[in-house]
Coordinates of C-alpha atoms and ligand atoms in Angstrom, one line a residue:
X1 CA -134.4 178.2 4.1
X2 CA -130.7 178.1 5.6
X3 CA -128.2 177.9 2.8
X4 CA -125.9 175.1 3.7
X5 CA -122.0 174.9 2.8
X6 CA -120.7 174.4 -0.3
X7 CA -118.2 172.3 -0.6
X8 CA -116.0 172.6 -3.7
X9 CA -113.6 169.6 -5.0
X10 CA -111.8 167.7 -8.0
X11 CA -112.1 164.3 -9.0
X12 CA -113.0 161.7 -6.7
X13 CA -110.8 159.4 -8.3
X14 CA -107.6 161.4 -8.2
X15 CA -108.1 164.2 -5.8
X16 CA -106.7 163.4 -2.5
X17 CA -107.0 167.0 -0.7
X18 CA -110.4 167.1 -1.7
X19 CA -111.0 164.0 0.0
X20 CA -109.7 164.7 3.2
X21 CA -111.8 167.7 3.5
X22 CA -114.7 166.1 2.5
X23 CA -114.2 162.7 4.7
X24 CA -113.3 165.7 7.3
X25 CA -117.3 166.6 7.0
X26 CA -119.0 163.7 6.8
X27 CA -117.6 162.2 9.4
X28 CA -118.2 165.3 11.7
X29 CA -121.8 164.5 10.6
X30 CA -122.2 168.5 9.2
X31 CA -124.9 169.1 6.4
X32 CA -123.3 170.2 3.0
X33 CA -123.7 170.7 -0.8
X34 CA -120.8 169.1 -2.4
X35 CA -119.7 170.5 -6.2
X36 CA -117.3 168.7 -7.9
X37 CA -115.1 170.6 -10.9
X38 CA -113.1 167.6 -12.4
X39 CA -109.6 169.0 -12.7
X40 CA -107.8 170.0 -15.7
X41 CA -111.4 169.8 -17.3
X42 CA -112.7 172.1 -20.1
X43 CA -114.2 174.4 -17.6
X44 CA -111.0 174.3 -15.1
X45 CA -108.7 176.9 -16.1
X46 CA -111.8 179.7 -15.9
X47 CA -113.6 178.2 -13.0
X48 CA -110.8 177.2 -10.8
X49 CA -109.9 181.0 -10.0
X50 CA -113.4 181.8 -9.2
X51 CA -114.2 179.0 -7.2
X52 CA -110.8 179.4 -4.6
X53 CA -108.1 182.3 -4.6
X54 CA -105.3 179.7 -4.5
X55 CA -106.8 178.0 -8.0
X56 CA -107.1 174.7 -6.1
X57 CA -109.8 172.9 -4.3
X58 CA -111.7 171.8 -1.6
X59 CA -113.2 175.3 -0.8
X60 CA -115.6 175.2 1.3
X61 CA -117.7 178.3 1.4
X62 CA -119.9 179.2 4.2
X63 CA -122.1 182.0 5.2
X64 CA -120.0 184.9 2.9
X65 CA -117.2 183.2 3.9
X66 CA -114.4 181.5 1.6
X67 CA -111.8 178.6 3.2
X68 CA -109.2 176.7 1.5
X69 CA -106.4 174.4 2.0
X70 CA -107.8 170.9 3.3
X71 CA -106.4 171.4 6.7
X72 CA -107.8 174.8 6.9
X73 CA -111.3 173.8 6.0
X74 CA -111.5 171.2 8.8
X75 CA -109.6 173.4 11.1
X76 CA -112.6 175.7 10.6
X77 CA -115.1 172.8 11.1
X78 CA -113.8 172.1 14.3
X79 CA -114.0 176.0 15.6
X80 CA -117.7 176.3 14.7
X81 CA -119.0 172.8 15.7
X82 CA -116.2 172.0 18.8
X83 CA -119.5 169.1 19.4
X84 CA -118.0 167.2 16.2
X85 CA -114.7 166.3 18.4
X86 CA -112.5 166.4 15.5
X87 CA -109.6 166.9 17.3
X88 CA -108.8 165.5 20.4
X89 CA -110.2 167.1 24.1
X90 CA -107.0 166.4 26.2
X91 CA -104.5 169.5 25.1
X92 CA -101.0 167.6 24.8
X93 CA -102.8 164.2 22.7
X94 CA -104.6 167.6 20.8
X95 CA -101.0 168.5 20.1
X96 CA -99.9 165.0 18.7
X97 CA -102.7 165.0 16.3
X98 CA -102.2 168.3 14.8
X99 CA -98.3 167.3 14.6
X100 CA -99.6 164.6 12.9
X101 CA -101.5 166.5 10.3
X102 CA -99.1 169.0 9.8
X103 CA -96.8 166.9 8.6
X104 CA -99.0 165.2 6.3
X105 CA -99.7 168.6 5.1
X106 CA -96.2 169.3 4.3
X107 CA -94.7 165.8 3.6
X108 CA -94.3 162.7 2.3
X109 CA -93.7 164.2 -1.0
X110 CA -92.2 161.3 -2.2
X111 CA -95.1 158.9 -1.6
X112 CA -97.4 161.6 -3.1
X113 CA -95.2 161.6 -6.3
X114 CA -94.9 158.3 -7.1
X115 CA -97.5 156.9 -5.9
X116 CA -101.1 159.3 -6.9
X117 CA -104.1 158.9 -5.3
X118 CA -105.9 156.9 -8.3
X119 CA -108.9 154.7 -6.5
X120 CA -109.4 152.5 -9.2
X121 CA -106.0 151.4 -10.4
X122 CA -104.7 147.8 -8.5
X123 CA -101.0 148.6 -9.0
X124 CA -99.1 146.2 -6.4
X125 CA -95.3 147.0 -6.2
X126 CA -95.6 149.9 -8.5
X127 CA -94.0 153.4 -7.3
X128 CA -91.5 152.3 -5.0
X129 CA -88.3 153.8 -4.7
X130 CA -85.8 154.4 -1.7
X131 CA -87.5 157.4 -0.5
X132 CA -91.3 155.8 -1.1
X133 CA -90.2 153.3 1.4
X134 CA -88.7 156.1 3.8
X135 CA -91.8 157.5 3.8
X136 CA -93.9 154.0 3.9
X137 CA -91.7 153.8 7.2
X138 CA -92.3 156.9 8.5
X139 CA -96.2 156.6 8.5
X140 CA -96.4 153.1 9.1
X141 CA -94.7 154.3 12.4
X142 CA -97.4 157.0 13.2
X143 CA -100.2 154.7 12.8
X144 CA -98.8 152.2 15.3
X145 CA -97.1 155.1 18.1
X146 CA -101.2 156.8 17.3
X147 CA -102.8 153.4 17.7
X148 CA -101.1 152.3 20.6
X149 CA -100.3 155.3 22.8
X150 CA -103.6 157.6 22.2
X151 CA -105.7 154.9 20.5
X152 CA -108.0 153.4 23.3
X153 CA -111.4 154.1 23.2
X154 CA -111.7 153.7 19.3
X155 CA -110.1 152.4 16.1
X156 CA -109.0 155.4 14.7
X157 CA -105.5 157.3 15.3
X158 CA -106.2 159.0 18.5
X159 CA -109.7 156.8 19.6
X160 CA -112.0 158.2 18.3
X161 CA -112.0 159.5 14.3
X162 CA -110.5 163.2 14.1
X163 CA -109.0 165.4 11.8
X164 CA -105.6 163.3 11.9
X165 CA -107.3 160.4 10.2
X166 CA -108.8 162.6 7.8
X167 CA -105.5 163.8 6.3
X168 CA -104.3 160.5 6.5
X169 CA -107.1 158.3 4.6
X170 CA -105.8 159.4 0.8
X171 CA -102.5 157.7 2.0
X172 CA -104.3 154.8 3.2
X173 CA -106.0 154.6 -0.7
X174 CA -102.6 154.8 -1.9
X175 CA -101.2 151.5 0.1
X176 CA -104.4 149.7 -1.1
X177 CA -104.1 150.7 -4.6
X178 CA -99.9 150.0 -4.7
X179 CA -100.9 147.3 -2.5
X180 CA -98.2 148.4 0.5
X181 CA -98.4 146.2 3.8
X182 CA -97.7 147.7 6.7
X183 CA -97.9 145.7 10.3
X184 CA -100.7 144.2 11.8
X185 CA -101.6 147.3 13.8
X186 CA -101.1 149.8 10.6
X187 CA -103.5 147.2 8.5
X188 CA -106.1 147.2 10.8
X189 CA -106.1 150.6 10.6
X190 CA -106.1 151.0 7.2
X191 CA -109.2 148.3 7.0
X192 CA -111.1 150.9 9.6
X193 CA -110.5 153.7 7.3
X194 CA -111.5 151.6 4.4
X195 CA -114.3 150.5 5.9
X196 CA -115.7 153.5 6.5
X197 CA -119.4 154.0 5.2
X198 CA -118.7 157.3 3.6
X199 CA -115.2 155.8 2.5
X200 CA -117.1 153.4 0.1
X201 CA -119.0 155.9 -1.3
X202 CA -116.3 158.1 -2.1
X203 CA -115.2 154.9 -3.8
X204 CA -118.6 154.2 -5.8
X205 CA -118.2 157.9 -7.1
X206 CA -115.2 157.4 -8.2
X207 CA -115.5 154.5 -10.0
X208 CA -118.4 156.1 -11.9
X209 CA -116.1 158.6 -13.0
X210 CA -115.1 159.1 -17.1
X211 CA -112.5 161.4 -17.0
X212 CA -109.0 160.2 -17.1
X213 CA -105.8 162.3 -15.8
X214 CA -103.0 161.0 -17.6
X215 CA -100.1 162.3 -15.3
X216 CA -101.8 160.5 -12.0
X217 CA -101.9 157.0 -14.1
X218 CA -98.6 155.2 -13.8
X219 CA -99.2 152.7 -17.1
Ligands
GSH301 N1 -102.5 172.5 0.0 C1 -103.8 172.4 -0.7 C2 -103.5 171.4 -1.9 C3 -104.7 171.5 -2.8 C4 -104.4 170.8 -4.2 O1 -103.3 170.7 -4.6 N2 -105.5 170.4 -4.9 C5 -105.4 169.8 -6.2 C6 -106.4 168.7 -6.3 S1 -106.0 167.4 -5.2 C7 -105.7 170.9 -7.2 O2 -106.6 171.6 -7.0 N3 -104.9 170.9 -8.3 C8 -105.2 171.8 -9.3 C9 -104.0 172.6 -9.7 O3 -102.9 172.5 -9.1 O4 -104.2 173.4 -10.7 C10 -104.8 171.8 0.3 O5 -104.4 171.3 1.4 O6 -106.0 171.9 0.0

C-alpha cells in the first residue's frame, strides 16, 4: 500500500505555521497522515529534534524525504502536484503572490507578538500597540490591492485559493480572536477564510484541545 505523507505539527490552538501548511494541503485536496506533537509538551524537547532538523514544525515528510519551514512545505506541494494550482498560472500575478507570502514569512512581527494565534480566546481590543496597527494597515492593504486587482474569478487573494491565502489565514484567526475590523473588502475576505470547511475543523480540534501555553495567552 502507498505510504502517504506525514504531516508533523504543534497545537492546533496555538500553532499558526502548522496551520498554514496544513490548510496549504487540504485545500490542494492531497491525501495525508497528520501527527500532532503539542509544543513545549513532556515529549517535546526529545521529539522535536527527531521529528525536523530546525526543532520546529510542520514537517512534512514524504517518500525519504524531509521538508520544513511552512512556506517550503507548500512550495514543495506545488512542484509535485502543479494540478493543485496553488499558486497562480500567469507569471507576473505568480510573482505578486509569492511577494505576498514572503513577506508574511518574514514579517509582521509585531502582530505575531502581541497578538498569538490562540483560536479559542475572544480578546477584542487586546494587543494593540502603534506598530500592531502598522502592521493591521499594512495587511489590511494586501487583502484589498489582492482582492481587487488579481481577485476575479474567486474569493480568495488572487481568485482562486493559493499558497498566499494559506500563509495568510493564521493572521485572519488573529483579527477574529482580537476582534480587528478591517474594510468591507478585507472582511469578506476574512469571512471566506473562515468559512472554510477545513477551517472549521481546524477550529473543532482546537477547541478539543487540553493543553494550555501560558506565553500565547494574554490574561
Ligand atoms: N519559520 C518556520 C517557523 C516554525 C515555528 O516557529 N513553529 C513553531 C510552532 S508554530 C515551533 O515549532 N515552535 C517550537 C520552538 O520554537 O521550539 C516555518 O515557517 O515553519
Amino acid at each position: 500500500m502507498e505510504q502517504l505523507p506525514v504531516l508533523y505539527i504543534g497545537n492546533k490552538n496555538y500553532s499558526s505555521w502548522s496551520l498554514r501548511a496544513w490548510l496549504g494541503l487540504k485545500m490542494a485536496g492531497v491525501a495525508f497522515e497528520e501527527k500532532l506533537v503539542p509544543l513545549y509538551g513532556p515529549d517535546w524537547a526529545a521529539k522535536a529534534p527527531v521529528i525536523s532538523p530546525s526543532g520546529k514544525v510542520p514537517t512534512l515528510f514524504d517518500g525519504g524525504k524531509t521538508i520544513w519551514e511552512a512556506l517550503a512545505i507548500l512550495e514543495y506541494i506545488a512542484d509535485c502536484r502543479p494540478d493543485t494550482m496553488l499558486w497562480p498560472l500567469d507569471i507576473d500575478i505568480r510573482a505578486m503572490a509569492r511577494s505576498v507570502s514572503m513577506e508574511m514569512h518574514g514579517g509582521f512581527s509585531a502582530l505575531r507578538t502581541h497578538m498569538p494565534m490562540n483560536l479559542r480566546k475572544n480578546l477584542p481590543g487586546r494587543g494593540r500597540n502603534a506598530a500592531v496597527e502598522k502592521d493591521i494597515a499594512r495587511i489590511g492593504e494586501i487583502f484589498r490591492t489582492c482582492r481587487r486587482q488579481y481577485g476575479q474569478g474567486g474569493d480568495f487573494l488572487f481568485g482562486s485559493f493559493s499558497i498566499a491565502d494559506a500563509m495568510y489565514a493564521p493572521v485572519v484567526t488573529r483579527f477574529k480572536t482580537y476582534g480587528v475590523e478591517l474594510d468591507a473588502v478585507g472582511n469578506a475576505y476574512m469571512e471566506t477564510i473562515l468559512g472554510l470547511p477545513a477551517m472549521q475543523g481546524w477550529y473543532a480540534d482546537a477547541k478539543d484541545e487540553e493543553w494550555v501555553i501560558a506565553a500565547s495567552e494574554l490574561d
